[in-house]
mmCIF file of C-alpha atoms and ligand atoms in Angstrom:
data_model
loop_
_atom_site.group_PDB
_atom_site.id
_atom_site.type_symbol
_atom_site.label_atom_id
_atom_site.label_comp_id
_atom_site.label_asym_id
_atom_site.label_seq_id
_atom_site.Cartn_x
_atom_site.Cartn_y
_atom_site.Cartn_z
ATOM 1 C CA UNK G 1 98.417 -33.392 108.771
ATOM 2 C CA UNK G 2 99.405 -29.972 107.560
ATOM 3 C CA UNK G 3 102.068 -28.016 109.212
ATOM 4 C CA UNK G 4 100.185 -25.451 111.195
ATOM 5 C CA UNK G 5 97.941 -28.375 112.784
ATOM 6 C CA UNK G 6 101.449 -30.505 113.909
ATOM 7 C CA UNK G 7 102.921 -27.744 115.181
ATOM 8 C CA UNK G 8 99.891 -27.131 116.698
ATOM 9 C CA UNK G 9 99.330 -30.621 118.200
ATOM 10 C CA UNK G 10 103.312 -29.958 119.330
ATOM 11 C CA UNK G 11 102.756 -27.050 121.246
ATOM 12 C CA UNK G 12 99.547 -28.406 122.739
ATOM 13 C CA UNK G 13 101.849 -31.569 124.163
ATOM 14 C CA UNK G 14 103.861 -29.564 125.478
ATOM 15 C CA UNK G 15 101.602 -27.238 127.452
ATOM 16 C CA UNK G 16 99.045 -29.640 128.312
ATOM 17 C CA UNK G 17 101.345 -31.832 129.657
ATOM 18 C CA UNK G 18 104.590 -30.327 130.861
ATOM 19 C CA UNK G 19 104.498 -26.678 131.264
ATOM 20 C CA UNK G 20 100.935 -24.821 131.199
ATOM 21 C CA UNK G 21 102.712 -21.541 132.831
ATOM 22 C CA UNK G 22 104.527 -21.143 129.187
ATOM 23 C CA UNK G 23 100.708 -20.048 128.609
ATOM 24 C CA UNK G 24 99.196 -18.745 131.401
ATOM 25 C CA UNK G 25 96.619 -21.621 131.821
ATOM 26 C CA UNK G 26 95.899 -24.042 134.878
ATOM 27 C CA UNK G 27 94.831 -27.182 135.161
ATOM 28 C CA UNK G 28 92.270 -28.696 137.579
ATOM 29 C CA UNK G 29 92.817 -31.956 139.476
ATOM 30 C CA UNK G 30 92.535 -34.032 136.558
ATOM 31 C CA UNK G 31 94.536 -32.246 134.068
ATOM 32 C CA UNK G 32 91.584 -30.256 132.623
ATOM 33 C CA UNK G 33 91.675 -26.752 131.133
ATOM 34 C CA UNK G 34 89.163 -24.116 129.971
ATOM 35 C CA UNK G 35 88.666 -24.417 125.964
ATOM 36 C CA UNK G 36 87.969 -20.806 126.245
ATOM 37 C CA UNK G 37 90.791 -19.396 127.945
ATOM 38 C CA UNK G 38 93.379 -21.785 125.929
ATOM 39 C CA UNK G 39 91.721 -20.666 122.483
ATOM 40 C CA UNK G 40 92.103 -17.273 124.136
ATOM 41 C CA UNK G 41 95.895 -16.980 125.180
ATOM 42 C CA UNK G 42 96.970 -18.641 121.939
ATOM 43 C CA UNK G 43 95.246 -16.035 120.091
ATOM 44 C CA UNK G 44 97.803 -13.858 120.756
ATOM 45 C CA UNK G 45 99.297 -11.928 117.675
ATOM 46 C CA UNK G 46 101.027 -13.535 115.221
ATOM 47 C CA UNK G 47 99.253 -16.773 116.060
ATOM 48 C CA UNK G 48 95.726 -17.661 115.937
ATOM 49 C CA UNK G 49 93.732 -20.767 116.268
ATOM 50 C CA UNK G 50 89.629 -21.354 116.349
ATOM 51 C CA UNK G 51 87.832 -23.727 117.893
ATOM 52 C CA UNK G 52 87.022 -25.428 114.728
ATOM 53 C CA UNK G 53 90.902 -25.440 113.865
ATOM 54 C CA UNK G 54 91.532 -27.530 117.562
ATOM 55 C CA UNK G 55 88.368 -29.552 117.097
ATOM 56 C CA UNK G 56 90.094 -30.705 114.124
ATOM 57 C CA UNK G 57 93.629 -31.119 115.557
ATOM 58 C CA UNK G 58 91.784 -33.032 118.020
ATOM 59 C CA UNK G 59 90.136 -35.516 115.898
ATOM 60 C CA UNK G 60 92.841 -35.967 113.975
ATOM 61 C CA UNK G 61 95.575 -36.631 116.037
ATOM 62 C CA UNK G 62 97.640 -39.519 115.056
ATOM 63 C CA UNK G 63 97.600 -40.848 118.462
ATOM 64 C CA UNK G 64 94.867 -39.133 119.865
ATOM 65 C CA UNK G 65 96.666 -37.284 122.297
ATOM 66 C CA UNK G 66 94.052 -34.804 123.780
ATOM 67 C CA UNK G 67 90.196 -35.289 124.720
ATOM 68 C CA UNK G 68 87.464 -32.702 125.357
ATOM 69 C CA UNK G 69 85.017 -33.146 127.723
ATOM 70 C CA UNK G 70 81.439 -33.865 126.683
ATOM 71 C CA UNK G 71 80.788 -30.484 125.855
ATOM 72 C CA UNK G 72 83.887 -29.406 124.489
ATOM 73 C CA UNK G 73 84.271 -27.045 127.105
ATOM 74 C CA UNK G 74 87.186 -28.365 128.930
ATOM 75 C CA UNK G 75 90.505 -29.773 126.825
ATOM 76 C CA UNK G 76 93.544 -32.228 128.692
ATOM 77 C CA UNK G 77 96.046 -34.365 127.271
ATOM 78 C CA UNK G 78 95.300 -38.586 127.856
ATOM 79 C CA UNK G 79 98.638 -39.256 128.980
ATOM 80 C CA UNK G 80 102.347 -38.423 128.737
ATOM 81 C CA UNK G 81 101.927 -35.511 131.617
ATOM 82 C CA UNK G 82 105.206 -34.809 133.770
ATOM 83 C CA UNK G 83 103.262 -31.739 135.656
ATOM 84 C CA UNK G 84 101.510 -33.351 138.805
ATOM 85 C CA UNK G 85 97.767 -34.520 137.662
ATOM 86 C CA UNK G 86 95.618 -37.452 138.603
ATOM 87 C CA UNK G 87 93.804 -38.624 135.625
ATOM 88 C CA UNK G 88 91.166 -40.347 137.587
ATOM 89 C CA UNK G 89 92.021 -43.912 135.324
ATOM 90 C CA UNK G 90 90.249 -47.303 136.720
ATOM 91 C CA UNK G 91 92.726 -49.706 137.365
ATOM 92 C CA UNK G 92 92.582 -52.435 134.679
ATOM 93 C CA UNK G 93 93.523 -56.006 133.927
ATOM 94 C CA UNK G 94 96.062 -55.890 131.231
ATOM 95 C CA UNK G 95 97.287 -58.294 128.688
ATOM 96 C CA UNK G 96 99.202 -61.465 129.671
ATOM 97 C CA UNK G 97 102.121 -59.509 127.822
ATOM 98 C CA UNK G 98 103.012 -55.833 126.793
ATOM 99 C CA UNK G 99 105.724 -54.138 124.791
ATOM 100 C CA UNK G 100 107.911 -51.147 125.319
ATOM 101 C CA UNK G 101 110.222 -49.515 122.770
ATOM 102 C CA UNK G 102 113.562 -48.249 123.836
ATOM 103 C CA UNK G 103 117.258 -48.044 122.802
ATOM 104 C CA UNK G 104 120.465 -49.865 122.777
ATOM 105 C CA UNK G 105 122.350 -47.383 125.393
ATOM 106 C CA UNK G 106 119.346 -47.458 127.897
ATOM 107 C CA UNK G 107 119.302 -51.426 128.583
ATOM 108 C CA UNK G 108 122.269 -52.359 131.080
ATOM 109 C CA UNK G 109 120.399 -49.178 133.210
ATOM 110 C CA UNK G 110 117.096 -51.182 132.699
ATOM 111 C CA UNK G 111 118.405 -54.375 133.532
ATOM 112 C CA UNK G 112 119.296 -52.967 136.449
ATOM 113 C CA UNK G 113 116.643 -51.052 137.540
ATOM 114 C CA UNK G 114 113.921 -51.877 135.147
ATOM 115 C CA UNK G 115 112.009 -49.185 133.471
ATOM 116 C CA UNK G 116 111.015 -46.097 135.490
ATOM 117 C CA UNK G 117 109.066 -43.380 134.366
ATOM 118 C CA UNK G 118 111.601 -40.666 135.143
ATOM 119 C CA UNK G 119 109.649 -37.275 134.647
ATOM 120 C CA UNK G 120 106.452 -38.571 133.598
ATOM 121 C CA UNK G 121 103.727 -39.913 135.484
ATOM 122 C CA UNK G 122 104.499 -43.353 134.441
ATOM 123 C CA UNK G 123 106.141 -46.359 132.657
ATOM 124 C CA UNK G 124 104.218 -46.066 129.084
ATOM 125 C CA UNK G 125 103.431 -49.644 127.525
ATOM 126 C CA UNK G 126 101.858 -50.944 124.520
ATOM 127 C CA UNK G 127 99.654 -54.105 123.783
ATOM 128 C CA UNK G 128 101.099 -54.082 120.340
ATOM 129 C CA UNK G 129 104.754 -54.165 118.889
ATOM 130 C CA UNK G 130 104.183 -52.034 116.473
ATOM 131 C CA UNK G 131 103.458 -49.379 118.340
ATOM 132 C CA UNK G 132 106.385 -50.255 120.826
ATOM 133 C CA UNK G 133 108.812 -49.843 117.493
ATOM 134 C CA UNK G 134 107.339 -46.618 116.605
ATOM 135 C CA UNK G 135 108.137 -45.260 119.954
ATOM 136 C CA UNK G 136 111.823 -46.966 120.033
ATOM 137 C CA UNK G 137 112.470 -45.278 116.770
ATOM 138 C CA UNK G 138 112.106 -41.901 117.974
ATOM 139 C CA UNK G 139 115.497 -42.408 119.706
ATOM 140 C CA UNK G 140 117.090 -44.250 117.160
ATOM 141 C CA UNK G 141 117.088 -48.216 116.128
ATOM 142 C CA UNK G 142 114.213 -49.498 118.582
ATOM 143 C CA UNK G 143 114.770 -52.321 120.800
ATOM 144 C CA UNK G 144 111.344 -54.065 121.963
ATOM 145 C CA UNK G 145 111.005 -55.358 125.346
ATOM 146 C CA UNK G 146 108.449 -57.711 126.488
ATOM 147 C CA UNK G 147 107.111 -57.301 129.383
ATOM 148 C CA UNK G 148 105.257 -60.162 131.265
ATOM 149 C CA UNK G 149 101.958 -57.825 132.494
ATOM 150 C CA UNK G 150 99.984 -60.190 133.611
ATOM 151 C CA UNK G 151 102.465 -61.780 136.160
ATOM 152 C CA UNK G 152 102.924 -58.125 137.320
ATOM 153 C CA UNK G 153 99.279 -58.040 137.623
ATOM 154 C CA UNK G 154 98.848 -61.293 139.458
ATOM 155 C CA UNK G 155 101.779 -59.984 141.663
ATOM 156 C CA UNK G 156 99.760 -56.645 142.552
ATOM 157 C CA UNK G 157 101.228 -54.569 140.330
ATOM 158 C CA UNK G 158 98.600 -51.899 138.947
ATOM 159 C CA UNK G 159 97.900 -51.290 135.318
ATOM 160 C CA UNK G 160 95.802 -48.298 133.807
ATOM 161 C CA UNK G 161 94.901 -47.803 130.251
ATOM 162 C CA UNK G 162 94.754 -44.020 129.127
ATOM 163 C CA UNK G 163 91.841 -42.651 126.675
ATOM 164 C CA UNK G 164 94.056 -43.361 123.927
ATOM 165 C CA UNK G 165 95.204 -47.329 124.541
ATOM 166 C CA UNK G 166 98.155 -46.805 126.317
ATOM 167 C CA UNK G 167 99.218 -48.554 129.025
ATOM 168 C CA UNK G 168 100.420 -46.950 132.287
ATOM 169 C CA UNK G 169 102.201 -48.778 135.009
ATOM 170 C CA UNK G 170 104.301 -47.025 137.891
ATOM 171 C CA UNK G 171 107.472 -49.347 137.412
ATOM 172 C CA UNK G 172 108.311 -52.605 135.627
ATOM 173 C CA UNK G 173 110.998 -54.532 137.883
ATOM 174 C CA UNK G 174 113.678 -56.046 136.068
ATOM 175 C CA UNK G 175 112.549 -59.964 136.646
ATOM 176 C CA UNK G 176 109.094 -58.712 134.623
ATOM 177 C CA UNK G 177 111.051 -57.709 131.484
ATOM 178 C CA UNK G 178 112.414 -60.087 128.502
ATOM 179 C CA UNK G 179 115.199 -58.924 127.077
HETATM 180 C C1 LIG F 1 113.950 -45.225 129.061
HETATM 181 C C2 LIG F 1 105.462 -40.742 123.263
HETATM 182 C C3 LIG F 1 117.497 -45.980 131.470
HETATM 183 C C4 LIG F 1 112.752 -45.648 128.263
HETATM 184 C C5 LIG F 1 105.584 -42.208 122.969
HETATM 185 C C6 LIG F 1 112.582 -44.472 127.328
HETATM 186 C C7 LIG F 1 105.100 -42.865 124.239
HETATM 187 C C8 LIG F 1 115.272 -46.041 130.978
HETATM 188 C C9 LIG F 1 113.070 -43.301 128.142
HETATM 189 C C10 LIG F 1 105.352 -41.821 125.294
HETATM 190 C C11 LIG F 1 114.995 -46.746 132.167
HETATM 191 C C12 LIG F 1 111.927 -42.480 128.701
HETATM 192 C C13 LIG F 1 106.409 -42.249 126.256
HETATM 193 C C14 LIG F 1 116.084 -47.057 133.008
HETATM 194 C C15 LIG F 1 113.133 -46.458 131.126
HETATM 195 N N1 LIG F 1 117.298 -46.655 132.628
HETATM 196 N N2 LIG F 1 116.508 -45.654 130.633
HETATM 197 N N3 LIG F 1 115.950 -47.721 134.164
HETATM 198 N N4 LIG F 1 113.670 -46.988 132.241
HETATM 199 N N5 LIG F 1 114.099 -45.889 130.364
HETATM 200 O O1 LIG F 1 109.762 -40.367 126.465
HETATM 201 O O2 LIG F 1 108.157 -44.683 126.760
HETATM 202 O O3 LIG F 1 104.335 -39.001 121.004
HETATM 203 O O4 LIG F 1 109.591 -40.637 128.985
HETATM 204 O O5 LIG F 1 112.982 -46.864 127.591
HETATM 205 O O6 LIG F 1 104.859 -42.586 121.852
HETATM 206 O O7 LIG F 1 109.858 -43.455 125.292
HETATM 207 O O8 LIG F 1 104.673 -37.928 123.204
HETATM 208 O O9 LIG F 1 109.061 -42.553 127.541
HETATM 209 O O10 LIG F 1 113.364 -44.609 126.185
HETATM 210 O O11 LIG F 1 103.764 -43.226 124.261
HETATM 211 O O12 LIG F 1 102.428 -38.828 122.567
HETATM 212 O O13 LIG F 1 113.791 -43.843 129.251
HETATM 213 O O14 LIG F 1 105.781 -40.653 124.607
HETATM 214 O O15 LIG F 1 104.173 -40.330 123.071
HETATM 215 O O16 LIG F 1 111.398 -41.736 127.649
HETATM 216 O O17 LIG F 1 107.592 -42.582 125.559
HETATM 217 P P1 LIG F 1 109.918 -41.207 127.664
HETATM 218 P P2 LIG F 1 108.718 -43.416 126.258
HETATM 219 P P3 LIG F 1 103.888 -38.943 122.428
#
């Protein structure tokens, strides 16, 4: 990815899921926003963007981050949101087991209190390891936990998976984790 395209796909995290005042846009219910008012209050001098720039961001992304709507008229980000949105997900069995990345200086907390999702909407999971260490390592030397989903599941715990594979859960209790 060049540059202008990950700074792009930074700044689009950031206002698509945390602050879309910093631009001037809203969201609806869902976490949706106008294409054509985005493209429009980025393209603010010095910066520019077109739509075939974002359509390529889009596609692009690493991790998939943000989805149009069917006719590209509407943008949101599939997960990671701290601002207030529903994103209308169908609850969903998950995997017998799921992993979650982390650090050394977070784990007496989360044996105490098991993972919360602090400012974001929820507890983000993965059904592989790899991804779990990629997302460990942003902090530092990863720790993987693994987290015994589907005895949370059988045990009425609910599980969602975003547009991009992720898995959301509201908490993990401690007795659910192995450390
Ligand atoms: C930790 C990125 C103390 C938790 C990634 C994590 C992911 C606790 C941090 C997505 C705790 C929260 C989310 C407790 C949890 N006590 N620490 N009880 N419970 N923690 O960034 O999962 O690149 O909100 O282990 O790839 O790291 O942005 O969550 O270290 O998918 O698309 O508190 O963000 O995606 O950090 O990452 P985060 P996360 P993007």
């Amino acid at each position: 990815m060049s540059k202008k395209n990950k700074n792009i796909s930074k700044f689009l995290s950031y206002v698509l899921r945390h602050n879309p005042d910093k631009l001037g846009i809203t969201f609806d219910s869902n976490g949706w926003t106008s294409v054509a008012i985005l493209l429009e209050k980025i393209n603010v001098e010095p910066y520019s963007l077109s739509m075939e720039e974002l359509e390529y961001v889009v596609a692009t992304n690493n991790k998939k981050r943000f989805a149009f709507n069917e006719d590209k008229t509407m943008i949101r980000a599939s997960q990671g949101h701290s601002v207030n949105i529903d994103l209308a997900l169908q609850p969903k069995e998950p995997p017998s087991y799921l992993y979650h990345g982390t650090v050394e200086k977070f784990i007496t907390s989360i044996q105490e209190k098991g993972l919360i999702k602090g400012t974001r909407q929820h507890v983000h999971l993965s059904a592989d390891k790899e991804t779990a260490i990629n997302v460990g390592s942003r902090r530092g030397k990863p720790i993987i936990l693994t987290i015994r989903s589907g005895e949370m599941y059988a045990q009425h715990h609910t599980f969602y998976q975003s547009e991009n594979g992720v898995w959301l859960t509201e908490e993990v209790p401690t007795e659910f984790i192995e450390f």
